[in-house]
PDB file of C-alpha atoms in Angstrom:
ATOM      1  CA  MET A 365     -19.755 -11.179  95.036  1.00  0.00           C
ATOM      2  CA  SER A 366     -19.225  -8.848  98.024  1.00  0.00           C
ATOM      3  CA  ALA A 367     -22.042 -10.522  99.972  1.00  0.00           C
ATOM      4  CA  ILE A 368     -20.514 -13.968  99.419  1.00  0.00           C
ATOM      5  CA  VAL A 369     -17.114 -12.675 100.497  1.00  0.00           C
ATOM      6  CA  ASP A 370     -18.633 -11.200 103.690  1.00  0.00           C
ATOM      7  CA  VAL A 371     -20.301 -14.509 104.537  1.00  0.00           C
ATOM      8  CA  PHE A 372     -17.073 -16.430 104.126  1.00  0.00           C
ATOM      9  CA  HIS A 373     -15.154 -13.857 106.149  1.00  0.00           C
ATOM     10  CA  GLY A 374     -17.671 -14.274 108.971  1.00  0.00           C
ATOM     11  CA  LEU A 375     -17.279 -18.036 108.832  1.00  0.00           C
ATOM     12  CA  LEU A 376     -13.507 -17.730 108.933  1.00  0.00           C
ATOM     13  CA  ASP A 377     -13.690 -15.464 111.969  1.00  0.00           C
ATOM     14  CA  GLU A 378     -15.806 -18.028 113.807  1.00  0.00           C
ATOM     15  CA  VAL A 379     -13.486 -20.994 113.260  1.00  0.00           C
ATOM     16  CA  ARG A 380     -10.142 -19.219 113.087  1.00  0.00           C
ATOM     17  CA  THR A 381      -9.239 -19.577 116.754  1.00  0.00           C
ATOM     18  CA  GLU A 382      -9.420 -23.382 116.741  1.00  0.00           C
ATOM     19  CA  SER A 383      -8.822 -24.343 113.114  1.00  0.00           C
ATOM     20  CA  SER A 384      -5.342 -22.845 112.843  1.00  0.00           C
ATOM     21  CA  SER A 385      -3.838 -25.234 115.364  1.00  0.00           C
ATOM     22  CA  MET A 386      -1.444 -28.060 114.537  1.00  0.00           C
ATOM     23  CA  GLU A 387      -3.872 -30.679 115.858  1.00  0.00           C
ATOM     24  CA  ILE A 388      -6.560 -29.651 113.390  1.00  0.00           C
ATOM     25  CA  ALA A 389      -4.168 -29.646 110.433  1.00  0.00           C
ATOM     26  CA  VAL A 390      -2.528 -32.973 111.228  1.00  0.00           C
ATOM     27  CA  GLY A 391      -5.801 -34.641 112.184  1.00  0.00           C
ATOM     28  CA  ALA A 392      -7.557 -33.502 109.006  1.00  0.00           C
ATOM     29  CA  ALA A 393      -4.641 -34.670 106.862  1.00  0.00           C
ATOM     30  CA  ALA A 394      -4.557 -38.069 108.589  1.00  0.00           C
ATOM     31  CA  VAL A 395      -8.301 -38.628 108.280  1.00  0.00           C
ATOM     32  CA  GLY A 396      -8.291 -37.494 104.658  1.00  0.00           C
ATOM     33  CA  ALA A 397      -5.396 -39.761 103.743  1.00  0.00           C
ATOM     34  CA  ALA A 398      -7.063 -42.720 105.461  1.00  0.00           C
ATOM     35  CA  VAL A 399     -10.362 -42.168 103.638  1.00  0.00           C
ATOM     36  CA  LEU A 400      -8.598 -41.775 100.287  1.00  0.00           C
ATOM     37  CA  ALA A 401      -6.627 -44.971 100.846  1.00  0.00           C
ATOM     38  CA  LEU A 402      -9.785 -46.825 101.886  1.00  0.00           C
ATOM     39  CA  SER A 403     -11.705 -45.595  98.852  1.00  0.00           C
ATOM     40  CA  GLY A 404      -8.873 -46.606  96.546  1.00  0.00           C
ATOM     41  CA  PHE A 405      -8.748 -50.092  98.048  1.00  0.00           C
ATOM     42  CA  ALA A 406     -12.501 -50.573  98.198  1.00  0.00           C
ATOM     43  CA  GLY A 407     -12.927 -49.374  94.618  1.00  0.00           C
ATOM     44  CA  ARG A 408     -10.864 -52.340  93.379  1.00  0.00           C
ATOM     45  CA  ILE A 409     -12.807 -55.080  95.149  1.00  0.00           C
ATOM     46  CA  GLY A 410     -16.383 -56.159  95.340  1.00  0.00           C
ATOM     47  CA  GLY A 411     -18.550 -54.349  92.830  1.00  0.00           C
ATOM     48  CA  SER A 412     -15.816 -52.201  91.358  1.00  0.00           C
ATOM     49  CA  SER A 413     -16.824 -53.259  87.854  1.00  0.00           C
ATOM     50  CA  ARG A 414     -20.136 -51.453  88.179  1.00  0.00           C
ATOM     51  CA  SER A 415     -20.082 -47.862  86.992  1.00  0.00           C
ATOM     52  CA  GLY A 416     -22.331 -46.697  89.821  1.00  0.00           C
ATOM     53  CA  VAL A 417     -19.874 -47.966  92.440  1.00  0.00           C
ATOM     54  CA  ARG A 418     -16.951 -46.259  90.728  1.00  0.00           C
ATOM     55  CA  VAL A 419     -18.844 -42.978  90.541  1.00  0.00           C
ATOM     56  CA  GLY A 420     -19.740 -43.260  94.204  1.00  0.00           C
ATOM     57  CA  TRP A 421     -16.135 -43.715  95.301  1.00  0.00           C
ATOM     58  CA  CYS A 422     -15.069 -40.876  93.016  1.00  0.00           C
ATOM     59  CA  ALA A 423     -17.616 -38.648  94.764  1.00  0.00           C
ATOM     60  CA  VAL A 424     -16.175 -39.673  98.135  1.00  0.00           C
ATOM     61  CA  ARG A 425     -12.671 -38.730  97.003  1.00  0.00           C
ATOM     62  CA  ALA A 426     -13.916 -35.395  95.655  1.00  0.00           C
ATOM     63  CA  LEU A 427     -15.592 -34.624  98.976  1.00  0.00           C
ATOM     64  CA  VAL A 428     -12.487 -35.544 100.993  1.00  0.00           C
ATOM     65  CA  VAL A 429     -10.079 -33.512  98.842  1.00  0.00           C
ATOM     66  CA  SER A 430     -12.480 -30.544  98.881  1.00  0.00           C
ATOM     67  CA  ALA A 431     -12.600 -30.724 102.674  1.00  0.00           C
ATOM     68  CA  LEU A 432      -8.798 -30.802 102.798  1.00  0.00           C
ATOM     69  CA  PHE A 433      -8.682 -27.675 100.653  1.00  0.00           C
ATOM     70  CA  VAL A 434     -11.052 -25.917 103.042  1.00  0.00           C
ATOM     71  CA  VAL A 435      -8.768 -26.868 105.945  1.00  0.00           C
ATOM     72  CA  VAL A 436      -5.738 -25.474 104.105  1.00  0.00           C
ATOM     73  CA  ALA A 437      -7.598 -22.274 103.243  1.00  0.00           C
ATOM     74  CA  VAL A 438      -8.701 -21.728 106.833  1.00  0.00           C
ATOM     75  CA  GLN A 439      -5.174 -22.407 108.095  1.00  0.00           C
ATOM     76  CA  VAL A 440      -3.737 -19.897 105.628  1.00  0.00           C
ATOM     77  CA  ALA A 441      -6.350 -17.270 106.476  1.00  0.00           C
ATOM     78  CA  GLY A 442      -5.534 -17.620 110.158  1.00  0.00           C
ATOM     79  CA  SER A 443      -1.740 -17.870 109.663  1.00  0.00           C
ATOM     80  CA  GLY A 444      -1.988 -21.354 111.090  1.00  0.00           C
ATOM     81  CA  TRP A 445       0.534 -24.058 111.766  1.00  0.00           C
ATOM     82  CA  ILE A 446       0.978 -25.199 108.152  1.00  0.00           C
ATOM     83  CA  THR A 447       2.239 -21.756 107.112  1.00  0.00           C
ATOM     84  CA  GLY A 448       5.327 -22.111 109.318  1.00  0.00           C
ATOM     85  CA  ALA A 449       7.551 -23.297 106.457  1.00  0.00           C
ATOM     86  CA  ASP A 450       6.497 -20.611 103.984  1.00  0.00           C
ATOM     87  CA  ALA A 451       9.208 -18.073 104.729  1.00  0.00           C
ATOM     88  CA  ALA A 452      12.050 -20.593 104.901  1.00  0.00           C
ATOM     89  CA  THR A 453      11.016 -22.239 101.623  1.00  0.00           C
ATOM     90  CA  LEU A 454      10.793 -18.926  99.801  1.00  0.00           C
ATOM     91  CA  ARG A 455      14.187 -17.889 101.164  1.00  0.00           C
ATOM     92  CA  TRP A 456      15.767 -21.127  99.888  1.00  0.00           C
ATOM     93  CA  PHE A 457      14.482 -20.570  96.346  1.00  0.00           C
ATOM     94  CA  VAL A 458      15.635 -16.938  96.347  1.00  0.00           C
ATOM     95  CA  ASP A 459      19.122 -17.948  97.509  1.00  0.00           C
ATOM     96  CA  HIS A 460      19.490 -20.472  94.667  1.00  0.00           C
ATOM     97  CA  ARG A 461      18.625 -18.221  91.751  1.00  0.00           C
ATOM     98  CA  ASN A 462      20.777 -18.041  88.611  1.00  0.00           C
ATOM     99  CA  GLY A 463      20.391 -16.717  85.091  1.00  0.00           C
ATOM    100  CA  THR A 464      19.630 -20.006  83.348  1.00  0.00           C
ATOM    101  CA  ALA A 465      17.112 -21.139  85.938  1.00  0.00           C
ATOM    102  CA  THR A 466      15.405 -17.744  85.849  1.00  0.00           C
ATOM    103  CA  ALA A 467      14.994 -17.907  82.057  1.00  0.00           C
ATOM    104  CA  TRP A 468      13.469 -21.385  82.236  1.00  0.00           C
ATOM    105  CA  ALA A 469      11.232 -20.386  85.141  1.00  0.00           C
ATOM    106  CA  LEU A 470       9.820 -17.445  83.188  1.00  0.00           C
ATOM    107  CA  VAL A 471       9.044 -19.664  80.193  1.00  0.00           C
ATOM    108  CA  ILE A 472       7.387 -22.366  82.284  1.00  0.00           C
ATOM    109  CA  THR A 473       5.380 -19.904  84.316  1.00  0.00           C
ATOM    110  CA  GLU A 474       4.035 -18.346  81.121  1.00  0.00           C
ATOM    111  CA  LEU A 475       2.902 -21.758  79.910  1.00  0.00           C
ATOM    112  CA  GLY A 476       1.244 -22.347  83.277  1.00  0.00           C
ATOM    113  CA  SER A 477      -0.463 -18.954  83.370  1.00  0.00           C
ATOM    114  CA  PRO A 478      -4.259 -18.758  83.058  1.00  0.00           C
ATOM    115  CA  VAL A 479      -3.953 -17.687  79.419  1.00  0.00           C
ATOM    116  CA  GLY A 480      -1.395 -20.388  78.688  1.00  0.00           C
ATOM    117  CA  VAL A 481      -3.443 -23.085  80.422  1.00  0.00           C
ATOM    118  CA  VAL A 482      -6.581 -22.135  78.503  1.00  0.00           C
ATOM    119  CA  ALA A 483      -4.664 -22.179  75.206  1.00  0.00           C
ATOM    120  CA  LEU A 484      -3.143 -25.565  75.992  1.00  0.00           C
ATOM    121  CA  ALA A 485      -6.532 -26.881  77.127  1.00  0.00           C
ATOM    122  CA  VAL A 486      -8.118 -25.832  73.836  1.00  0.00           C
ATOM    123  CA  ILE A 487      -5.361 -27.544  71.836  1.00  0.00           C
ATOM    124  CA  VAL A 488      -5.469 -30.721  73.906  1.00  0.00           C
ATOM    125  CA  SER A 489      -9.269 -30.778  73.806  1.00  0.00           C
ATOM    126  CA  GLY A 490      -9.234 -30.482  70.039  1.00  0.00           C
ATOM    127  CA  VAL A 491      -6.800 -33.380  69.743  1.00  0.00           C
ATOM    128  CA  LEU A 492      -8.861 -35.533  72.119  1.00  0.00           C
ATOM    129  CA  ALA A 493     -12.092 -34.736  70.275  1.00  0.00           C
ATOM    130  CA  TRP A 494     -10.482 -35.613  66.941  1.00  0.00           C
ATOM    131  CA  ARG A 495      -8.936 -38.863  68.145  1.00  0.00           C
ATOM    132  CA  ARG A 496     -11.996 -40.040  70.069  1.00  0.00           C
ATOM    133  CA  ARG A 497     -14.476 -38.788  67.442  1.00  0.00           C
ATOM    134  CA  SER A 498     -16.446 -37.241  70.295  1.00  0.00           C
ATOM    135  CA  ALA A 499     -16.744 -33.826  71.924  1.00  0.00           C
ATOM    136  CA  VAL A 500     -17.208 -35.302  75.401  1.00  0.00           C
ATOM    137  CA  PRO A 501     -13.477 -35.377  76.340  1.00  0.00           C
ATOM    138  CA  ALA A 502     -13.048 -31.803  75.119  1.00  0.00           C
ATOM    139  CA  VAL A 503     -16.014 -30.562  77.140  1.00  0.00           C
ATOM    140  CA  PHE A 504     -14.713 -32.408  80.186  1.00  0.00           C
ATOM    141  CA  VAL A 505     -11.220 -30.868  80.003  1.00  0.00           C
ATOM    142  CA  LEU A 506     -12.413 -27.337  79.233  1.00  0.00           C
ATOM    143  CA  GLY A 507     -15.115 -27.547  81.900  1.00  0.00           C
ATOM    144  CA  ALA A 508     -12.625 -28.629  84.563  1.00  0.00           C
ATOM    145  CA  VAL A 509     -10.212 -25.817  83.679  1.00  0.00           C
ATOM    146  CA  GLY A 510     -12.964 -23.185  83.642  1.00  0.00           C
ATOM    147  CA  PHE A 511     -14.460 -24.357  86.931  1.00  0.00           C
ATOM    148  CA  ALA A 512     -11.035 -24.377  88.591  1.00  0.00           C
ATOM    149  CA  ALA A 513     -10.337 -20.823  87.423  1.00  0.00           C
ATOM    150  CA  GLY A 514     -13.637 -19.594  88.838  1.00  0.00           C
ATOM    151  CA  VAL A 515     -13.190 -21.236  92.240  1.00  0.00           C
ATOM    152  CA  SER A 516      -9.574 -20.054  92.456  1.00  0.00           C
ATOM    153  CA  THR A 517     -10.525 -16.443  91.743  1.00  0.00           C
ATOM    154  CA  MET A 518     -13.301 -16.467  94.336  1.00  0.00           C
ATOM    155  CA  THR A 519     -11.045 -18.049  96.949  1.00  0.00           C
ATOM    156  CA  LYS A 520      -8.414 -15.354  96.406  1.00  0.00           C
ATOM    157  CA  TYR A 521     -10.914 -12.672  97.396  1.00  0.00           C
ATOM    158  CA  VAL A 522     -12.229 -14.683 100.333  1.00  0.00           C
ATOM    159  CA  VAL A 523      -8.838 -15.438 101.904  1.00  0.00           C
ATOM    160  CA  ALA A 524      -7.262 -12.147 100.744  1.00  0.00           C
ATOM    161  CA  ARG A 525      -3.690 -13.222 101.456  1.00  0.00           C
ATOM    162  CA  ALA A 526      -0.869 -10.842 100.612  1.00  0.00           C
ATOM    163  CA  ARG A 527       1.917 -11.975  98.311  1.00  0.00           C
ATOM    164  CA  PRO A 528       5.578 -12.120  99.346  1.00  0.00           C
ATOM    165  CA  PRO A 529       7.434  -8.774  99.396  1.00  0.00           C
ATOM    166  CA  ALA A 530       7.529  -7.138  95.962  1.00  0.00           C
ATOM    167  CA  VAL A 531      11.310  -6.816  96.134  1.00  0.00           C
ATOM    168  CA  LEU A 532      11.524 -10.604  95.683  1.00  0.00           C
ATOM    169  CA  HIS A 533       9.306 -10.716  92.595  1.00  0.00           C
ATOM    170  CA  LEU A 534      10.918 -11.599  89.269  1.00  0.00           C
ATOM    171  CA  THR A 535       7.603 -11.158  87.443  1.00  0.00           C
ATOM    172  CA  ALA A 536       4.774  -8.705  87.933  1.00  0.00           C
ATOM    173  CA  GLU A 537       1.813  -9.891  90.045  1.00  0.00           C
ATOM    174  CA  SER A 538      -0.806  -7.692  91.690  1.00  0.00           C
ATOM    175  CA  ASP A 539      -3.701  -9.859  92.886  1.00  0.00           C
ATOM    176  CA  PHE A 540      -4.005 -11.914  96.058  1.00  0.00           C
ATOM    177  CA  SER A 541      -1.733 -14.867  96.702  1.00  0.00           C
ATOM    178  CA  PHE A 542      -3.802 -17.866  97.856  1.00  0.00           C
ATOM    179  CA  PRO A 543      -4.285 -20.142  96.024  1.00  0.00           C
ATOM    180  CA  SER A 544      -1.817 -20.106  93.167  1.00  0.00           C
ATOM    181  CA  GLY A 545      -3.842 -19.702  89.984  1.00  0.00           C
ATOM    182  CA  HIS A 546      -1.031 -21.155  87.896  1.00  0.00           C
ATOM    183  CA  THR A 547      -0.863 -24.311  89.997  1.00  0.00           C
ATOM    184  CA  THR A 548      -4.641 -24.639  90.200  1.00  0.00           C
ATOM    185  CA  GLY A 549      -5.168 -24.356  86.459  1.00  0.00           C
ATOM    186  CA  THR A 550      -2.272 -26.644  85.596  1.00  0.00           C
ATOM    187  CA  THR A 551      -3.457 -29.297  88.049  1.00  0.00           C
ATOM    188  CA  ALA A 552      -7.015 -29.152  86.729  1.00  0.00           C
ATOM    189  CA  MET A 553      -5.933 -29.419  83.089  1.00  0.00           C
ATOM    190  CA  VAL A 554      -3.371 -32.168  83.649  1.00  0.00           C
ATOM    191  CA  GLY A 555      -5.758 -34.018  85.960  1.00  0.00           C
ATOM    192  CA  ALA A 556      -8.607 -33.896  83.457  1.00  0.00           C
ATOM    193  CA  VAL A 557      -6.355 -35.184  80.676  1.00  0.00           C
ATOM    194  CA  LEU A 558      -5.146 -37.915  83.027  1.00  0.00           C
ATOM    195  CA  VAL A 559      -8.728 -39.001  83.716  1.00  0.00           C
ATOM    196  CA  VAL A 560      -9.480 -39.207  79.983  1.00  0.00           C
ATOM    197  CA  PHE A 561      -6.272 -41.150  79.375  1.00  0.00           C
ATOM    198  CA  VAL A 562      -6.927 -43.652  82.162  1.00  0.00           C
ATOM    199  CA  LEU A 563     -10.497 -44.258  81.027  1.00  0.00           C
ATOM    200  CA  THR A 564      -9.575 -44.740  77.379  1.00  0.00           C
ATOM    201  CA  ARG A 565      -6.311 -46.639  77.893  1.00  0.00           C
ATOM    202  CA  PRO A 566      -6.668 -48.572  81.154  1.00  0.00           C
ATOM    203  CA  GLY A 567      -3.819 -50.482  82.728  1.00  0.00           C
ATOM    204  CA  TYR A 568      -1.845 -50.274  85.970  1.00  0.00           C
ATOM    205  CA  VAL A 569       1.480 -49.493  84.296  1.00  0.00           C
ATOM    206  CA  ARG A 570       0.019 -46.828  82.002  1.00  0.00           C
ATOM    207  CA  THR A 571      -1.882 -45.263  84.888  1.00  0.00           C
ATOM    208  CA  ALA A 572       1.202 -45.182  87.114  1.00  0.00           C
ATOM    209  CA  VAL A 573       3.424 -43.648  84.421  1.00  0.00           C
ATOM    210  CA  ALA A 574       0.808 -41.068  83.453  1.00  0.00           C
ATOM    211  CA  SER A 575       0.205 -40.141  87.104  1.00  0.00           C
ATOM    212  CA  VAL A 576       3.920 -39.612  87.715  1.00  0.00           C
ATOM    213  CA  CYS A 577       4.183 -37.425  84.612  1.00  0.00           C
ATOM    214  CA  ALA A 578       1.193 -35.363  85.734  1.00  0.00           C
ATOM    215  CA  ALA A 579       2.689 -34.901  89.206  1.00  0.00           C
ATOM    216  CA  VAL A 580       6.028 -33.788  87.723  1.00  0.00           C
ATOM    217  CA  ILE A 581       4.307 -31.187  85.532  1.00  0.00           C
ATOM    218  CA  VAL A 582       2.351 -29.755  88.461  1.00  0.00           C
ATOM    219  CA  ALA A 583       5.411 -29.738  90.735  1.00  0.00           C
ATOM    220  CA  THR A 584       7.481 -27.966  88.065  1.00  0.00           C
ATOM    221  CA  VAL A 585       4.943 -25.169  87.634  1.00  0.00           C
ATOM    222  CA  ALA A 586       4.572 -24.834  91.409  1.00  0.00           C
ATOM    223  CA  ALA A 587       8.356 -24.626  91.837  1.00  0.00           C
ATOM    224  CA  THR A 588       8.614 -21.814  89.289  1.00  0.00           C
ATOM    225  CA  ARG A 589       6.093 -19.757  91.255  1.00  0.00           C
ATOM    226  CA  LEU A 590       8.201 -20.143  94.376  1.00  0.00           C
ATOM    227  CA  TYR A 591      11.412 -19.480  92.471  1.00  0.00           C
ATOM    228  CA  LEU A 592      10.035 -16.250  91.005  1.00  0.00           C
ATOM    229  CA  GLY A 593       9.125 -15.062  94.501  1.00  0.00           C
ATOM    230  CA  VAL A 594       5.430 -14.465  93.846  1.00  0.00           C
ATOM    231  CA  HIS A 595       3.914 -17.205  96.034  1.00  0.00           C
ATOM    232  CA  TRP A 596       4.282 -18.867  99.398  1.00  0.00           C
ATOM    233  CA  LEU A 597       4.600 -22.626  99.757  1.00  0.00           C
ATOM    234  CA  THR A 598       1.041 -23.052 101.021  1.00  0.00           C
ATOM    235  CA  ASP A 599      -0.240 -21.096  98.005  1.00  0.00           C
ATOM    236  CA  VAL A 600       0.991 -23.722  95.562  1.00  0.00           C
ATOM    237  CA  VAL A 601      -0.014 -26.583  97.860  1.00  0.00           C
ATOM    238  CA  GLY A 602      -3.516 -25.135  98.079  1.00  0.00           C
ATOM    239  CA  GLY A 603      -3.609 -24.706  94.308  1.00  0.00           C
ATOM    240  CA  ALA A 604      -2.662 -28.342  93.744  1.00  0.00           C
ATOM    241  CA  VAL A 605      -5.296 -29.537  96.223  1.00  0.00           C
ATOM    242  CA  LEU A 606      -7.961 -27.298  94.684  1.00  0.00           C
ATOM    243  CA  GLY A 607      -7.128 -28.438  91.148  1.00  0.00           C
ATOM    244  CA  THR A 608      -7.334 -32.067  92.255  1.00  0.00           C
ATOM    245  CA  ALA A 609     -10.682 -31.485  93.946  1.00  0.00           C
ATOM    246  CA  VAL A 610     -12.083 -29.824  90.831  1.00  0.00           C
ATOM    247  CA  THR A 611     -10.887 -32.695  88.657  1.00  0.00           C
ATOM    248  CA  LEU A 612     -12.555 -35.259  90.936  1.00  0.00           C
ATOM    249  CA  ILE A 613     -15.787 -33.256  91.014  1.00  0.00           C
ATOM    250  CA  ALA A 614     -15.795 -33.015  87.224  1.00  0.00           C
ATOM    251  CA  ALA A 615     -15.071 -36.736  86.938  1.00  0.00           C
ATOM    252  CA  THR A 616     -17.961 -37.497  89.289  1.00  0.00           C
ATOM    253  CA  PHE A 617     -20.431 -35.485  87.235  1.00  0.00           C
ATOM    254  CA  ALA A 618     -19.101 -36.993  84.011  1.00  0.00           C
ATOM    255  CA  GLY A 619     -19.517 -40.471  85.489  1.00  0.00           C
ATOM    256  CA  LEU A 620     -23.098 -39.698  86.484  1.00  0.00           C
ATOM    257  CA  VAL A 621     -23.904 -38.499  82.970  1.00  0.00           C
ATOM    258  CA  VAL A 622     -22.357 -41.575  81.378  1.00  0.00           C
ATOM    259  CA  ALA A 623     -24.093 -43.915  83.818  1.00  0.00           C
ATOM    260  CA  ASP A 624     -27.432 -42.225  83.186  1.00  0.00           C
ATOM    261  CA  SER A 625     -27.003 -42.442  79.414  1.00  0.00           C
ATOM    262  CA  ARG A 626     -26.176 -46.146  79.658  1.00  0.00           C
ATOM    263  CA  CYS A 627     -29.156 -46.882  81.872  1.00  0.00           C
ATOM    264  CA  CYS A 628     -31.517 -44.912  79.636  1.00  0.00           C
ATOM    265  CA  PRO A 629     -30.340 -45.334  76.038  1.00  0.00           C
ATOM    266  CA  SER A 630     -33.729 -44.208  74.738  1.00  0.00           C
ATOM    267  CA  ARG A 631     -32.924 -40.677  75.884  1.00  0.00           C
ATOM    268  CA  ARG A 632     -30.084 -40.499  73.414  1.00  0.00           C
ATOM    269  CA  SER A 633     -31.747 -42.092  70.410  1.00  0.00           C
ATOM    270  CA  GLY A 634     -35.292 -40.847  71.020  1.00  0.00           C
ATOM    271  CA  GLU A 635     -36.501 -44.396  70.520  1.00  0.00           C
ATOM    272  CA  ARG A 636     -38.624 -46.472  72.808  1.00  0.00           C
ATOM    273  CA  ALA A 637     -36.526 -48.596  75.140  1.00  0.00           C
ATOM    274  CA  ARG A 638     -36.565 -52.300  74.428  1.00  0.00           C
ATOM    275  CA  PRO A 639     -37.939 -54.585  77.119  1.00  0.00           C
ATOM    276  CA  SER A 640     -35.361 -56.664  78.950  1.00  0.00           C
ATOM    277  CA  PRO A 641     -35.459 -60.382  78.195  1.00  0.00           C
ATOM    278  CA  GLY A 642     -37.181 -62.411  80.848  1.00  0.00           C
ATOM    279  CA  ARG A 643     -39.424 -59.546  82.045  1.00  0.00           C
ATOM    280  CA  ARG A 644     -43.189 -59.314  81.696  1.00  0.00           C
ATOM    281  CA  ILE A 645     -45.028 -56.715  79.690  1.00  0.00           C
ATOM    282  CA  SER A 646     -48.787 -56.564  80.243  1.00  0.00           C
ATOM    283  CA  GLY A 647     -48.588 -59.971  81.868  1.00  0.00           C
ATOM    284  CA  VAL A 648     -46.849 -61.580  78.873  1.00  0.00           C
ATOM    285  CA  PRO A 649     -43.278 -62.820  79.508  1.00  0.00           C
ATOM    286  CA  VAL A 650     -40.600 -61.647  77.078  1.00  0.00           C
ATOM    287  CA  PRO A 651     -38.693 -64.730  75.842  1.00  0.00           C
ATOM    288  CA  ARG A 652     -34.935 -64.869  76.223  1.00  0.00           C
ATOM    289  CA  GLU A 653     -32.693 -65.320  73.211  1.00  0.00           C
ATOM    290  CA  ASN A 654     -31.769 -68.894  74.105  1.00  0.00           C
ATOM    291  CA  GLU A 655     -35.457 -69.740  74.415  1.00  0.00           C
ATOM    292  CA  VAL A 656     -36.085 -68.341  70.942  1.00  0.00           C
ATOM    293  CA  LEU A 657     -33.212 -70.402  69.543  1.00  0.00           C
ATOM    294  CA  SER A 658     -34.505 -73.560  71.226  1.00  0.00           C
ATOM    295  CA  GLU A 659     -37.906 -73.010  69.717  1.00  0.00           C
ATOM    296  CA  MET A 660     -36.417 -72.367  66.253  1.00  0.00           C
ATOM    297  CA  ARG A 661     -34.170 -75.424  66.468  1.00  0.00           C
ATOM    298  CA  PHE A 662     -37.187 -77.708  66.122  1.00  0.00           C
ATOM    299  CA  ARG A 663     -39.150 -75.587  63.702  1.00  0.00           C
ATOM    300  CA  CYS A 664     -36.509 -74.369  61.292  1.00  0.00           C
ATOM    301  CA  PRO A 665     -32.813 -75.343  61.599  1.00  0.00           C
ATOM    302  CA  ARG A 666     -31.844 -72.990  58.766  1.00  0.00           C
ATOM    303  CA  ALA A 667     -33.315 -69.994  60.563  1.00  0.00           C
ATOM    304  CA  GLU A 668     -31.368 -70.844  63.713  1.00  0.00           C
ATOM    305  CA  GLN A 669     -28.166 -71.113  61.694  1.00  0.00           C
ATOM    306  CA  GLY A 670     -28.875 -67.768  60.018  1.00  0.00           C
ATOM    307  CA  LEU A 671     -29.489 -66.016  63.336  1.00  0.00           C
ATOM    308  CA  ARG A 672     -26.268 -67.303  64.833  1.00  0.00           C
ATOM    309  CA  GLY A 673     -24.377 -66.323  61.691  1.00  0.00           C
ATOM    310  CA  SER A 674     -25.719 -62.778  61.893  1.00  0.00           C
ATOM    311  CA  ARG A 675     -24.335 -62.412  65.362  1.00  0.00           C
ATOM    312  CA  ARG A 676     -20.874 -63.480  64.239  1.00  0.00           C
ATOM    313  CA  GLU A 677     -20.640 -61.770  60.875  1.00  0.00           C
ATOM    314  CA  GLY A 678     -23.020 -58.846  61.341  1.00  0.00           C
ATOM    315  CA  VAL A 679     -25.377 -59.803  58.473  1.00  0.00           C
ATOM    316  CA  ARG A 680     -29.102 -60.265  58.598  1.00  0.00           C
ATOM    317  CA  ALA A 681     -30.382 -63.847  58.797  1.00  0.00           C
ATOM    318  CA  ARG A 682     -32.242 -65.009  55.773  1.00  0.00           C
ATOM    319  CA  SER A 683     -35.778 -66.186  56.121  1.00  0.00           C
ATOM    320  CA  CYS A 684     -36.524 -69.882  56.284  1.00  0.00           C
ATOM    321  CA  GLY A 685     -37.125 -71.548  52.927  1.00  0.00           C
ATOM    322  CA  GLY A 686     -35.668 -68.636  50.952  1.00  0.00           C
TER     323      GLY A 686
END
């Protein structure tokens, strides 16, 4: 771990002088937003119905969001331009504290803690596995949450950012500040559940409503961390970006696995794959289904009727002359 941290510290020292400028931050955000918008538009036209195309655009989005997180991390490590609003934002939350809001903030922040997120992820995963009769959604959600926690912990040691002054803390925190582990874990869990929901219940209205709900949950947890005085604004922004990147990476790998299983069904069943109609095997063409029906129409009308009936009713066609 120490060797990895030293390598990243060396890399930060090399790029710190240029990467903390406003031009780098604004330019990276503009390019990232443009690529994300282009991928979203291109994914809905052309060959968007093919799973390979969807996985490819998901990989592009994961790469772009990951790059944006790196830019934010480098800016924070070098006290760059984007950290200019940190102090003012924290001061605003501290000035608007009251007893009721503090009580709610403590409850929400406990639910969004690493322990709370893992517990909620286990419960949600169990429900998804039971409803879908498959362990795949559960593995996807738990994997995204675990991966996000690991990357967040490593990034904390790499950036090594100090938290706000302890006198402002309303809850005890002792580790490094960037990124916010609460925001990262919540974003990863909510994002993974959102991906499962969109894939199983597609629709523009459902997707829009679910996305808004997910954003509200993440924003609420992030606001509690600022309210309690234990994070800077860029900490929670970085956590949200990191959680989104992890979700997209997990979705990309899940899409690759699903696409591979669909292309190679024999790997799942252990059976020999059937030849595709119309192809040649050892020089002999495999007849298509309509060709078989045409041939049977002249030889045995009852067999043709039985075969068509089996497709509609799911019963085996009876042999001719039975």
